[in-house]
Structure formats: C-alpha cells, structure tokens
Amino acid sequence: MNEVNVIGHLINGEMVNDDVRTQAVFNPATGIAEKKVALASKQTVEQAISAAQAAFPAWRNTPAIKRARVMFRFKELLEQNADTICRLIGEEHGKISHDAAGELQRGIENVEYACGAPELLKGEHSKNVGPNIDCWSEFQPLGVVAGITPFNFPAMVPMWMFPLAIVCGNCFILKPSERDPSSTLYIAQLLKEAGLPDGVMNVVNGDKEAVDVLLSDERIKAVSFVGSTPIAEYIYATANANGKRCQALGGAKNHAIIMPDADMENAVNQLLGAAFGSSGERCMALSVAVAVGDEAADALVEKMTVAMKNLSVGAHDNASNDFGPVITQAHKDKVEGYITSAQTQGAKIVVDGRQPQVKGYENGFFVGATLIDGVTPEMDSYVAEIFGPVLQVMRVKTMQEAMQLINDHEYGNGTCIFTRDGEAARYFSDNIQVGMVGINVPLPVPVAYHSFGGWKRSLFGDLHAYGPDGVRFYTKRKTITQRWPSSGVREGASFAFPS
Ligand code: NAD
C-alpha cells in the first residue's frame, strides 16, 4: 500500500492520532485502499471519555435554548457543506451522489427535530395535587453517552443519535464504522464550527477494542447501537450486564406483499428503488417480494425483468448511475455466494448480477441487480440478510400465507403491502409482527418526529431510535413533589400512607 492519509479521532475539539494499529479504507468503486483509519486503543477511548466527562457539568447547565442554537447553526453548516459530505460518502461507501444527498437530508431532519429542545424538554407539571402541594417531572441528561454506528449510513445514522443526545444535555462519544469513517468525522468537526464547546462531542475511530471500552467504562451511562444482529445482541447483553441503558438496532429481512389487485406498474417502480437502491445495503431494503397468486407473480417477474435492463451500476460521481458497489470484496463474495446457494437449492436466477463488467472500474466491488424466482422459506438466501442488490420472489396462494411467512421470520424491521384494498391494508398493518409498516410505501422509514425501530431480532431494547423515544432514551425522569405550607398552618404527624 502506498503512503496514505491516516484518519484519526476528534477528542476535546482536537484531531488526535497516537494509535499503533490502523486499518485500510477502500474506495469500493476502484477496489483501492486509498486511506487508512486509526484504530483507537483503550487509552485513546478513555481520553475521549475523560474529555466528555469534564465538559458535562457546564453543558448540562447550559439552557436548552442555547444548546438548540448550536444545532440551528450546525444545520446550516451541513447544508453549506453538503457536496463535500456526499463526496466523502461516495468515495468510501460507494453510494451515488443523489442517494448520499437523500441520506444527508434525512440526517438533517433529525437535527431540525433536535432544534426543538426547549419544547421537547419542558417536562410535565401538576399544580395542587394535595394541599399546597405541586408535582412536576423533569427530564435530566444521563451524562456521557455513546453511539456505535454501521457503514451503510455514515451520515444519517450517527445523526439519529448525537444531535438529540447533545441537546438533551449529554456529552457524546461516537464510534463510527471503520470502513467509511471520513464523512462522519467531517460532520462532527462542523459541530465545533457551530459553536459546540470542546469535549461535548468526541469521535473515536476503531474496532471491537474501542467498542469494548465504551461497553465497560462505568462513566458511559447509555449506548445506542445500529448494526448487524449478532453484534447488536452482544452490545445489548454486555451493556446491560454493565448497568448501562442500551438500545441496539440489528439486521433485517424486509418483505413486500404484492396483492393481486396491486397497481403493478407502481409496485415494480417502487420495488426497483427499494430493492436495488444503495446496492441493497439498507436495513429497510425490500429484499423479498411475496406475490399472492401466480398471476401476480408472473406479471411481477415479467415487468421486473424488463425494468431491470435499464438499471446502471457504477461509480458514485456519475449521477446517471442507479447504484454503486458493495462495501468490500468480502461482502461482494458473500452476496454472490447467496445467489449461487439459491440456485443450488432450486430457485431460478431470472436476472443474474454476478460479476458485472463496469468499464473503467474492473477491480471495484460491484454486484449487478439480481432477480430470483421460486424462493422457499428453508433456502439460505431467504433465512439470512443478504444486504446486496438481490430481490427474491416468493409465490403464495393467500394473503394469510404471505403474512405468516413475514411473522415467522426472525427479523421484523420493515414491511410493505401493495394493494388497492383498504380493508386488506388495515388488516395487514394491525396484525403484522413488524415495527415499521408501509402501505404502498416501500421504505417506511419514519420521519424524524416519529421514532425508528424494528421488532423481534431487529431491535434489542425498549425504546426506538430518534424522535420522541430518542428524547426518552437520552434523559432520565426526575419527579419532584413540593409543598410550601401556608404561613401559620402546621400539620400533625400522620402514619397513614399519604393520599
Ligand atoms: P456491523 O455489525 O458489522 O458493525 C456495526 C458497528 O459495530 C461498527 O461500528 C463496527 O465497528 C462494530 N463492530 C463490529 N464487530 C464488532 C464486534 N465484534 N464487537 C464490537 N463491535 C463491533 O454492521 P455493518 O456491517 O457496519 O452494517 C450493516 C448491518 O447494520 C446490517 O445488518 C444492517 O441491517 C444493519 N443496520 C441496521 C439498521 C437498523 O436501523 N436496524 C440501520 C442500518 C444498518
């Protein structure tokens, strides 16, 4: 590897890099390791925690409206620097500029929500709950809290976490994905320019070694995690065992039901973007289309096959491309391995995206859009989350059968039904065992003023991410009951429980 930049950490407002260990950061379109990222040691993470701990007393006592003003300035800086952020996302993640812009916009919406901190933190008040007695609940910050984030949304997912945590009065340690850390780090640096005091926001790059310090150090009061299910489960169990509040969002297998009465043209258009956008590397990607009845299935496969001919896979900086490479060579091998396993286990590969030729990018980690028909529940490609541009079609006879498939799957992140029948749609949304439901909406990612979270093994914890649940996650309730007796009035001792 040639001499390359080493991406360090942001601690107490300064860039730091004293670590011995590093890891290559690839441009997935060229397949070249263009940079290196420092992997934080225990000492580096502890340095970040100490900085956050030192910043906490003053930040906690900063009025909520002043904390919110930092977020107003931060939002403007994100918009002014959007091109740089999207370029950094493209160079390390590979997603096309329009997709990166969409991700950034959804992150900015979380910042906008955080700007409402004075309203969000007003608490609850009841006057005269007893003679001369008032009662109120307030929401106090937890202290130093941590976020651990995945590679697939290096801008948006961190912004599900730190803007809200910070306006609630906490100090934050972020451990981004080591595979595409630059856009995340750049965004965090903008916070300083927005006027955030040093130490309130810190970024440590690294791997398991850094994560394990965040999970064990008693100064960390809460951990938000987004990533794959095995790691989410580990994070949740370890954080809980160490007495920390934790929300850990995991993997997914999102099904779309295609009802016989669906507007098929619309369903196909929606499925194209939801299955292949961002190379299928979205936790809300629709990766399974369950067609009710052979007629619907045949029409779906036929129209998808035609529409997929127009898709173009390529590098991030050509906006005419629909999606880019997957994140690593190992991930490309894994995705293509699942396509092969589906074929071996009896499914039909209708459109085969293995080993696509992308001119000028022969060493990139590309997988073309793939359509597989005749998938059945026991196939490995159905059981696992593939996280690639692969749409699998399953054929069932009834809507009940389709819903049973979804309810039986270990994941329960997102789902969607395509139909013109309001009664069927209502029954579906009432009874499906999934956290986020779309009705003719393929990617039902909740807006910033609702909350995001799956069911079953897609989320470990009680509170969903961002929105109202985010405020609850990053605060602890304190309830104060106060009496100021009228002058001259004295009460005698009472041994009955106060009522
Ligand atoms: P990942 O689980 O490999 O990594 C996520 C984070 O955990 C990274 O910061 C990584 O450094 C850290 N990590 C990895 N191995 C670890 C270990 N052994 N111990 C401690 N920390 C470890 O996930 P990824 O590949 O970066 O992201 C893709 C996954 O994330 C997919 O499964 C996707 O569905 C999921 N995801 C879920 C959501 C959601 O909201 N539910 C959103 C985005 C992504």
Coordinates of C-alpha atoms and ligand atoms in Angstrom, one line a residue:
M1 CA 0.0 0.0 0.0
N2 CA 1.4 3.5 -0.9
E3 CA 1.7 6.2 1.7
V4 CA -1.9 7.2 2.5
N5 CA -3.7 9.6 4.8
V6 CA -4.4 8.3 8.3
I7 CA -7.9 9.2 9.6
G8 CA -7.6 10.0 13.4
H9 CA -10.0 10.8 16.2
L10 CA -11.8 14.0 17.4
I11 CA -11.2 14.4 21.1
N12 CA -11.9 17.5 23.1
G13 CA -12.1 19.6 19.9
E14 CA -8.7 18.4 18.5
M15 CA -7.7 15.8 16.0
V16 CA -5.7 13.1 17.7
N17 CA -3.8 10.1 16.4
D18 CA -1.4 8.3 18.7
D19 CA -2.5 4.8 17.9
V20 CA -0.3 2.0 16.7
R21 CA -3.0 0.0 14.9
T22 CA -4.6 1.1 11.6
Q23 CA -7.0 -0.4 9.0
A24 CA -7.2 0.2 5.3
V25 CA -10.2 2.2 4.0
F26 CA -11.1 1.3 0.4
N27 CA -12.7 3.1 -2.4
P28 CA -15.1 0.3 -3.3
A29 CA -15.5 1.5 -6.9
T30 CA -11.8 1.2 -7.6
G31 CA -11.0 -1.5 -5.1
I32 CA -8.0 0.5 -4.0
A33 CA -7.1 1.2 -0.3
E34 CA -6.8 4.9 -0.6
K35 CA -6.7 5.8 3.1
K36 CA -6.0 4.3 6.5
V37 CA -8.0 4.8 9.7
A38 CA -6.5 4.7 13.2
L39 CA -8.0 2.1 15.5
A40 CA -8.3 3.6 18.9
S41 CA -6.6 1.9 21.9
K42 CA -8.1 1.7 25.3
Q43 CA -6.1 4.7 26.3
T44 CA -7.4 6.8 23.4
V45 CA -11.1 5.9 24.2
E46 CA -10.5 6.7 27.9
Q47 CA -9.1 10.0 26.9
A48 CA -12.3 10.8 25.0
I49 CA -14.4 9.7 27.9
S50 CA -12.5 11.9 30.3
A51 CA -12.9 14.9 27.9
A52 CA -16.6 14.3 27.7
Q53 CA -16.9 13.9 31.5
A54 CA -15.1 17.2 32.1
A55 CA -17.4 19.0 29.6
F56 CA -20.6 17.6 31.1
P57 CA -21.2 19.9 34.2
A58 CA -21.2 23.1 32.1
W59 CA -23.1 21.6 29.2
R60 CA -25.8 20.2 31.4
N61 CA -26.3 23.6 32.9
T62 CA -26.4 25.4 29.5
P63 CA -30.0 26.5 28.9
A64 CA -31.8 24.2 26.4
I65 CA -32.4 27.1 24.0
K66 CA -28.7 27.8 23.8
R67 CA -28.0 24.1 23.2
A68 CA -30.6 24.3 20.4
R69 CA -28.9 27.3 18.9
V70 CA -25.8 25.3 18.2
M71 CA -28.0 22.8 16.3
F72 CA -29.5 25.6 14.2
R73 CA -26.0 26.7 13.1
F74 CA -25.0 23.1 12.6
K75 CA -27.9 22.5 10.3
E76 CA -26.8 25.5 8.2
L77 CA -23.2 24.2 8.0
L78 CA -24.4 20.7 7.0
E79 CA -26.4 22.3 4.1
Q80 CA -23.4 24.6 3.1
N81 CA -21.0 21.6 3.1
A82 CA -23.4 19.0 1.6
D83 CA -21.3 18.5 -1.6
T84 CA -18.2 17.7 0.5
I85 CA -20.1 15.3 2.8
C86 CA -21.7 13.5 -0.2
R87 CA -18.3 13.2 -1.9
L88 CA -16.8 11.7 1.2
I89 CA -19.7 9.2 1.5
G90 CA -19.3 8.3 -2.2
E91 CA -15.5 7.8 -2.0
E92 CA -15.7 5.4 0.9
H93 CA -19.2 3.9 0.9
G94 CA -19.7 4.0 -2.9
K95 CA -23.3 5.3 -2.9
I96 CA -24.3 7.6 -5.8
S97 CA -24.4 11.3 -5.1
H98 CA -28.2 11.6 -5.3
D99 CA -28.5 8.7 -2.8
A100 CA -25.9 10.3 -0.5
A101 CA -27.8 13.6 -0.7
G102 CA -31.0 11.8 0.4
E103 CA -29.2 10.2 3.3
L104 CA -27.8 13.6 4.4
Q105 CA -31.2 15.2 4.1
R106 CA -32.8 12.6 6.4
G107 CA -29.9 13.2 8.9
I108 CA -30.5 17.0 8.7
E109 CA -34.2 16.4 9.6
N110 CA -33.0 14.8 12.9
V111 CA -31.0 18.0 13.6
E112 CA -34.1 20.0 12.9
Y113 CA -36.1 17.9 15.4
A114 CA -33.3 18.5 17.9
C115 CA -33.6 22.2 17.4
G116 CA -36.9 21.9 19.3
A117 CA -35.1 21.0 22.6
P118 CA -36.7 23.7 24.8
E119 CA -40.1 22.3 23.8
L120 CA -39.1 18.7 24.0
L121 CA -37.6 19.1 27.5
K122 CA -40.4 21.1 29.1
G123 CA -41.5 18.3 31.3
E124 CA -44.8 17.7 33.0
H125 CA -46.4 19.8 35.7
S126 CA -49.4 19.3 38.0
K127 CA -50.5 22.1 40.4
N128 CA -52.3 21.4 43.7
V129 CA -52.0 17.6 43.7
G130 CA -52.7 18.0 47.5
P131 CA -53.0 20.9 50.0
N132 CA -50.3 23.4 48.9
I133 CA -48.6 20.6 47.0
D134 CA -47.3 20.8 43.4
C135 CA -45.7 17.9 41.4
W136 CA -43.6 18.0 38.3
S137 CA -41.4 15.7 36.3
E138 CA -38.3 16.9 34.5
F139 CA -36.0 15.2 32.1
Q140 CA -32.4 15.3 33.1
P141 CA -29.4 14.3 31.0
L142 CA -27.7 11.0 31.7
G143 CA -24.1 12.2 31.4
V144 CA -21.6 10.7 28.9
V145 CA -23.4 8.5 26.3
A146 CA -22.0 6.6 23.4
G147 CA -23.1 5.7 19.8
I148 CA -21.7 2.9 17.7
T149 CA -22.8 3.0 14.0
P150 CA -22.7 0.9 10.8
F151 CA -21.1 1.5 7.5
N152 CA -24.3 1.8 5.4
F153 CA -25.4 5.3 6.5
P154 CA -22.3 7.1 7.7
A155 CA -24.0 10.4 7.9
M156 CA -27.7 9.7 8.7
V157 CA -27.4 7.0 11.4
P158 CA -24.9 9.0 13.6
M159 CA -27.4 11.9 13.3
W160 CA -30.2 9.7 14.6
M161 CA -28.2 9.8 17.8
F162 CA -25.9 12.7 18.7
P163 CA -28.0 15.8 17.9
L164 CA -30.7 14.7 20.2
A165 CA -28.4 13.3 22.9
I166 CA -26.5 16.6 22.9
V167 CA -29.5 19.0 23.0
C168 CA -30.8 16.9 25.9
G169 CA -27.6 18.0 27.8
N170 CA -25.4 14.9 27.4
C171 CA -21.9 14.6 26.2
F172 CA -21.3 12.1 23.4
I173 CA -18.7 9.6 22.2
L174 CA -19.3 8.3 18.6
K175 CA -17.6 5.2 17.3
P176 CA -18.4 5.2 13.5
S177 CA -17.8 2.3 11.2
E178 CA -14.1 1.8 10.5
R179 CA -15.0 1.1 6.8
D180 CA -16.1 4.6 5.8
P181 CA -15.3 7.0 8.7
S182 CA -14.4 10.2 6.8
S183 CA -17.9 11.8 6.3
T184 CA -18.8 11.1 9.9
L185 CA -15.7 12.7 11.2
Y186 CA -16.2 15.7 8.9
I187 CA -19.7 16.2 10.2
A188 CA -18.6 16.1 13.8
Q189 CA -15.9 18.7 13.0
L190 CA -18.7 21.0 11.8
L191 CA -20.2 21.0 15.3
K192 CA -17.1 22.8 16.7
E193 CA -17.6 25.5 14.0
A194 CA -21.3 25.7 15.0
G195 CA -20.1 26.7 18.5
L196 CA -20.3 23.4 20.4
P197 CA -17.9 23.5 23.4
D198 CA -14.9 21.2 23.2
G199 CA -15.4 17.8 24.7
V200 CA -19.2 17.7 24.3
M201 CA -18.9 15.7 21.0
N202 CA -16.0 13.3 20.5
V203 CA -15.3 10.7 17.8
V204 CA -13.1 7.7 18.3
N205 CA -12.4 5.5 15.3
G206 CA -11.8 1.9 15.9
D207 CA -13.0 -1.7 16.1
K208 CA -14.0 -4.1 18.8
E209 CA -11.2 -2.9 21.1
A210 CA -12.7 0.6 21.2
V211 CA -16.3 -0.7 21.5
D212 CA -15.5 -2.9 24.4
V213 CA -14.1 0.1 26.4
L214 CA -17.3 2.0 25.8
L215 CA -19.3 -1.0 27.0
S216 CA -17.3 -1.5 30.2
D217 CA -16.3 2.0 31.4
E218 CA -18.6 3.0 34.2
R219 CA -18.6 6.6 33.1
I220 CA -20.6 5.7 30.0
K221 CA -24.3 5.8 31.0
A222 CA -26.0 4.7 27.8
V223 CA -25.2 3.1 24.5
S224 CA -27.0 3.4 21.2
F225 CA -26.0 0.8 18.6
V226 CA -27.0 0.2 15.0
G227 CA -25.5 -2.7 13.0
S228 CA -25.9 -6.4 12.4
T229 CA -28.0 -8.6 14.7
P230 CA -25.2 -10.8 16.2
I231 CA -23.2 -7.6 17.2
A232 CA -26.4 -5.9 18.4
E233 CA -27.2 -8.8 20.7
Y234 CA -23.6 -8.8 22.1
I235 CA -23.7 -5.0 22.6
Y236 CA -27.1 -5.2 24.4
A237 CA -26.2 -8.1 26.7
T238 CA -22.8 -6.5 27.6
A239 CA -24.1 -3.0 28.1
N240 CA -26.9 -4.4 30.3
A241 CA -24.6 -6.6 32.3
N242 CA -22.5 -3.4 33.0
G243 CA -25.6 -1.5 34.2
K244 CA -26.0 0.7 31.1
R245 CA -29.1 1.8 29.3
C246 CA -28.9 0.3 25.8
Q247 CA -30.8 0.4 22.5
A248 CA -29.3 -1.9 19.9
L249 CA -30.8 -2.0 16.4
G250 CA -29.9 -5.0 14.2
G251 CA -30.4 -6.6 10.8
A252 CA -33.5 -7.1 8.7
K253 CA -35.3 -9.1 6.0
N254 CA -38.0 -6.8 4.7
H255 CA -40.9 -8.4 2.7
A256 CA -43.3 -6.7 0.3
I257 CA -46.6 -8.3 -0.3
I258 CA -47.9 -7.9 -3.8
M259 CA -51.6 -8.4 -3.8
P260 CA -53.5 -9.5 -6.9
D261 CA -55.2 -6.1 -7.1
A262 CA -52.0 -4.0 -6.8
D263 CA -51.1 -1.4 -9.4
M264 CA -48.3 -3.5 -10.8
E265 CA -46.5 -0.7 -12.7
N266 CA -46.3 1.3 -9.5
A267 CA -45.3 -1.7 -7.4
V268 CA -42.5 -2.5 -9.9
N269 CA -41.2 1.1 -9.9
Q270 CA -41.2 1.2 -6.1
L271 CA -39.6 -2.2 -5.7
L272 CA -36.7 -1.2 -8.1
G273 CA -35.6 1.6 -5.9
A274 CA -36.3 -0.2 -2.6
A275 CA -34.5 -3.4 -3.6
F276 CA -31.5 -2.1 -5.5
G277 CA -31.0 1.5 -4.3
S278 CA -27.8 1.8 -2.3
S279 CA -26.9 -1.7 -3.7
G280 CA -29.5 -3.1 -1.3
E281 CA -27.3 -2.1 1.6
R282 CA -30.1 -0.6 3.6
C283 CA -31.7 -2.1 6.7
M284 CA -35.1 -1.1 5.2
A285 CA -34.3 -2.5 1.7
L286 CA -37.1 -4.6 0.3
S287 CA -35.4 -7.9 -0.4
V288 CA -38.3 -10.2 -0.7
A289 CA -41.4 -9.8 -2.9
V290 CA -44.2 -12.1 -1.8
A291 CA -46.7 -12.4 -4.7
V292 CA -50.2 -13.5 -3.9
G293 CA -51.3 -15.8 -6.7
D294 CA -49.4 -17.0 -9.8
E295 CA -50.9 -14.3 -12.0
A296 CA -49.5 -11.5 -9.8
A297 CA -46.2 -13.4 -9.5
D298 CA -45.8 -13.9 -13.3
A299 CA -46.7 -10.3 -14.0
L300 CA -44.3 -9.0 -11.4
V301 CA -41.4 -11.2 -12.7
E302 CA -42.0 -10.2 -16.3
K303 CA -42.2 -6.5 -15.6
M304 CA -39.3 -6.5 -13.2
T305 CA -37.1 -8.3 -15.7
V306 CA -37.8 -5.7 -18.4
A307 CA -37.3 -2.8 -16.0
M308 CA -34.1 -4.1 -14.6
K309 CA -32.5 -4.0 -18.1
N310 CA -32.3 -0.2 -17.7
L311 CA -30.5 -0.2 -14.3
S312 CA -26.9 1.0 -14.3
V313 CA -24.4 0.2 -11.7
G314 CA -21.2 2.3 -11.4
A315 CA -19.2 4.8 -9.5
H316 CA -20.6 7.4 -7.1
D317 CA -19.7 10.5 -9.0
N318 CA -21.8 9.7 -12.1
A319 CA -25.3 10.8 -11.2
S320 CA -26.8 8.8 -14.0
N321 CA -25.9 5.5 -12.2
D322 CA -28.7 4.0 -10.1
F323 CA -26.5 2.4 -7.5
G324 CA -22.8 1.7 -6.7
P325 CA -20.6 -1.1 -5.5
V326 CA -21.0 -3.0 -2.3
I327 CA -18.7 -2.1 0.6
T328 CA -15.9 -4.7 0.4
Q329 CA -14.6 -7.6 -1.7
A330 CA -15.6 -9.9 1.1
H331 CA -19.1 -8.6 1.0
K332 CA -19.3 -9.0 -2.8
D333 CA -18.2 -12.6 -2.4
K334 CA -20.8 -13.1 0.3
V335 CA -23.7 -11.6 -1.7
E336 CA -22.7 -13.6 -4.8
G337 CA -22.4 -16.7 -2.6
Y338 CA -26.1 -16.3 -1.6
I339 CA -27.1 -16.0 -5.2
T340 CA -25.3 -19.2 -6.0
S341 CA -26.8 -21.0 -3.0
A342 CA -30.3 -20.1 -4.1
Q343 CA -29.6 -21.5 -7.5
T344 CA -28.1 -24.7 -6.0
Q345 CA -31.1 -25.1 -3.6
G346 CA -33.6 -24.9 -6.5
A347 CA -34.6 -21.3 -7.1
K348 CA -34.4 -19.7 -10.6
I349 CA -32.0 -16.9 -11.3
V350 CA -34.1 -14.7 -13.6
V351 CA -31.6 -11.8 -13.8
D352 CA -28.1 -12.6 -12.8
G353 CA -25.9 -9.8 -11.4
R354 CA -22.9 -11.8 -10.5
Q355 CA -19.6 -10.5 -11.8
P356 CA -20.9 -7.4 -13.8
Q357 CA -18.5 -5.6 -16.0
V358 CA -18.2 -1.9 -15.1
K359 CA -16.0 -0.2 -17.6
G360 CA -13.0 1.6 -16.1
Y361 CA -13.7 0.1 -12.6
E362 CA -12.7 -3.5 -13.3
N363 CA -11.4 -4.0 -9.7
G364 CA -14.4 -2.5 -8.0
F365 CA -16.7 -4.4 -5.6
F366 CA -19.7 -4.4 -7.9
V367 CA -22.7 -6.7 -7.9
G368 CA -25.4 -6.2 -10.5
A369 CA -29.1 -6.2 -9.8
T370 CA -30.3 -9.7 -9.4
L371 CA -33.8 -11.2 -9.5
I372 CA -34.5 -14.7 -8.1
D373 CA -37.9 -16.5 -8.5
G374 CA -39.3 -19.6 -6.7
V375 CA -37.6 -18.9 -3.4
T376 CA -38.8 -21.0 -0.5
P377 CA -38.5 -20.5 3.3
E378 CA -35.8 -23.0 4.0
M379 CA -33.3 -21.6 1.5
D380 CA -30.2 -20.0 3.0
S381 CA -30.7 -16.9 0.8
Y382 CA -34.2 -16.4 2.4
V383 CA -33.2 -17.1 6.0
A384 CA -30.2 -14.7 6.0
E385 CA -30.0 -11.0 5.5
I386 CA -28.1 -10.7 2.1
F387 CA -27.5 -6.9 2.2
G388 CA -27.0 -6.7 -1.5
P389 CA -28.9 -5.8 -4.8
V390 CA -30.9 -9.0 -4.8
L391 CA -34.7 -9.3 -5.0
Q392 CA -36.2 -12.7 -4.2
V393 CA -39.7 -13.6 -5.3
M394 CA -41.8 -16.0 -3.3
R395 CA -45.1 -17.3 -4.5
V396 CA -48.1 -17.9 -2.1
K397 CA -51.8 -18.5 -2.6
T398 CA -53.3 -16.2 0.0
M399 CA -52.6 -13.0 1.9
Q400 CA -52.7 -15.0 5.2
E401 CA -49.9 -17.3 3.9
A402 CA -47.8 -14.2 3.0
M403 CA -48.4 -12.7 6.4
Q404 CA -47.5 -16.0 8.1
L405 CA -44.1 -16.0 6.3
I406 CA -43.3 -12.5 7.5
N407 CA -44.4 -13.2 11.1
D408 CA -42.3 -16.4 11.2
H409 CA -39.1 -14.6 10.1
E410 CA -36.6 -13.9 12.8
Y411 CA -36.4 -10.2 11.7
G412 CA -39.1 -7.6 12.0
N413 CA -37.7 -4.3 10.8
G414 CA -39.8 -3.1 7.9
T415 CA -42.5 -4.4 5.5
C416 CA -44.9 -3.1 2.9
I417 CA -48.1 -4.1 1.2
F418 CA -49.0 -3.1 -2.4
T419 CA -52.8 -3.1 -2.8
R420 CA -55.8 -1.1 -3.7
D421 CA -57.9 -2.7 -0.9
G422 CA -58.1 -0.5 2.2
E423 CA -59.6 -3.3 4.3
A424 CA -56.7 -5.7 3.4
A425 CA -54.2 -2.9 4.1
R426 CA -55.8 -2.2 7.5
Y427 CA -55.8 -5.9 8.5
F428 CA -52.2 -6.1 7.4
S429 CA -50.9 -3.2 9.5
D430 CA -52.9 -4.3 12.5
N431 CA -51.6 -7.9 12.6
I432 CA -48.2 -8.0 11.1
Q433 CA -45.3 -8.6 13.5
V434 CA -43.0 -5.9 12.2
G435 CA -42.1 -2.5 13.7
M436 CA -42.4 -0.2 10.6
V437 CA -45.1 -0.8 8.1
G438 CA -45.7 0.7 4.6
I439 CA -48.9 0.7 2.7
N440 CA -48.0 1.3 -0.9
V441 CA -44.8 3.0 0.6
P442 CA -41.8 0.7 0.0
L443 CA -39.3 2.3 2.5
P444 CA -41.4 3.3 5.5
V445 CA -38.5 4.9 7.4
P446 CA -40.3 7.1 9.9
V447 CA -39.8 10.9 9.7
A448 CA -37.6 12.5 12.4
Y449 CA -40.5 13.4 14.6
H450 CA -41.7 9.8 14.9
S451 CA -39.3 7.1 16.1
F452 CA -37.4 4.3 14.2
G453 CA -37.3 0.7 15.3
G454 CA -38.0 -2.9 14.4
W455 CA -39.5 -5.8 16.3
K456 CA -38.2 -9.3 17.1
R457 CA -34.4 -9.7 16.4
S458 CA -34.2 -6.4 14.6
L459 CA -34.1 -4.4 17.9
F460 CA -32.9 -5.2 21.4
G461 CA -34.2 -2.7 24.0
D462 CA -37.4 -0.9 24.8
L463 CA -37.1 2.5 23.1
H464 CA -36.8 3.1 19.4
A465 CA -34.2 5.5 17.8
Y466 CA -34.7 9.3 17.5
G467 CA -37.9 11.2 17.7
P468 CA -39.9 11.1 21.0
D469 CA -38.3 7.7 22.0
G470 CA -34.9 9.3 21.5
V471 CA -35.7 12.1 23.9
R472 CA -36.7 9.5 26.5
F473 CA -33.7 7.3 25.8
Y474 CA -31.2 10.2 26.4
T475 CA -32.9 11.6 29.6
K476 CA -33.9 10.3 32.9
R477 CA -37.1 11.4 34.6
K478 CA -37.0 13.1 37.9
T479 CA -40.3 13.8 39.7
I480 CA -40.4 16.4 42.3
T481 CA -43.2 16.9 44.8
Q482 CA -43.1 20.2 46.6
R483 CA -45.1 21.7 49.5
W484 CA -44.9 25.3 50.7
P485 CA -47.3 25.3 53.7
S486 CA -49.4 28.4 54.1
S487 CA -47.9 30.5 56.9
G488 CA -49.1 29.5 60.4
V489 CA -50.6 26.2 59.3
R490 CA -49.0 23.2 61.0
E491 CA -49.9 19.6 60.3
G492 CA -49.5 16.9 63.0
A493 CA -47.7 13.6 62.4
S494 CA -49.7 11.1 60.3
F495 CA -48.9 7.4 60.0
A496 CA -51.3 6.6 57.2
F497 CA -49.9 6.4 53.7
P498 CA -50.3 9.9 52.1
S499 CA -53.4 10.0 49.8
Ligands
NAD1 P1 -21.6 -4.4 11.9 O1 -22.5 -5.1 13.0 O2 -20.6 -5.2 11.3 O3 -20.9 -3.1 12.6 C1 -21.6 -2.1 13.2 C2 -20.7 -1.5 14.2 O4 -20.3 -2.4 15.2 C3 -19.4 -0.9 13.6 O5 -19.1 0.3 14.2 C4 -18.3 -1.9 14.0 O6 -17.1 -1.4 14.2 C5 -18.9 -2.5 15.3 N1 -18.5 -3.9 15.5 C6 -18.3 -4.8 14.5 N2 -18.0 -6.0 15.1 C7 -17.9 -5.8 16.4 C8 -17.6 -6.7 17.5 N3 -17.3 -8.0 17.3 N4 -17.6 -6.2 18.7 C9 -18.0 -4.9 18.9 N5 -18.2 -4.0 17.9 C10 -18.2 -4.5 16.7 O7 -22.6 -3.8 10.8 P2 -22.3 -3.2 9.4 O8 -21.8 -4.3 8.5 O9 -21.4 -2.0 9.6 O10 -23.7 -2.6 9.0 C11 -24.6 -3.4 8.3 C12 -25.7 -4.0 9.3 O11 -26.3 -3.0 10.0 C13 -26.8 -4.8 8.6 O12 -27.1 -5.9 9.3 C14 -27.9 -3.8 8.6 O13 -29.2 -4.4 8.6 C15 -27.7 -3.2 9.9 N6 -28.4 -1.9 10.0 C16 -29.5 -1.8 10.8 C17 -30.2 -0.6 10.9 C18 -31.4 -0.5 11.7 O14 -31.9 0.6 12.0 N7 -31.9 -1.6 12.2 C19 -29.7 0.5 10.2 C20 -28.6 0.4 9.4 C21 -27.9 -0.8 9.4

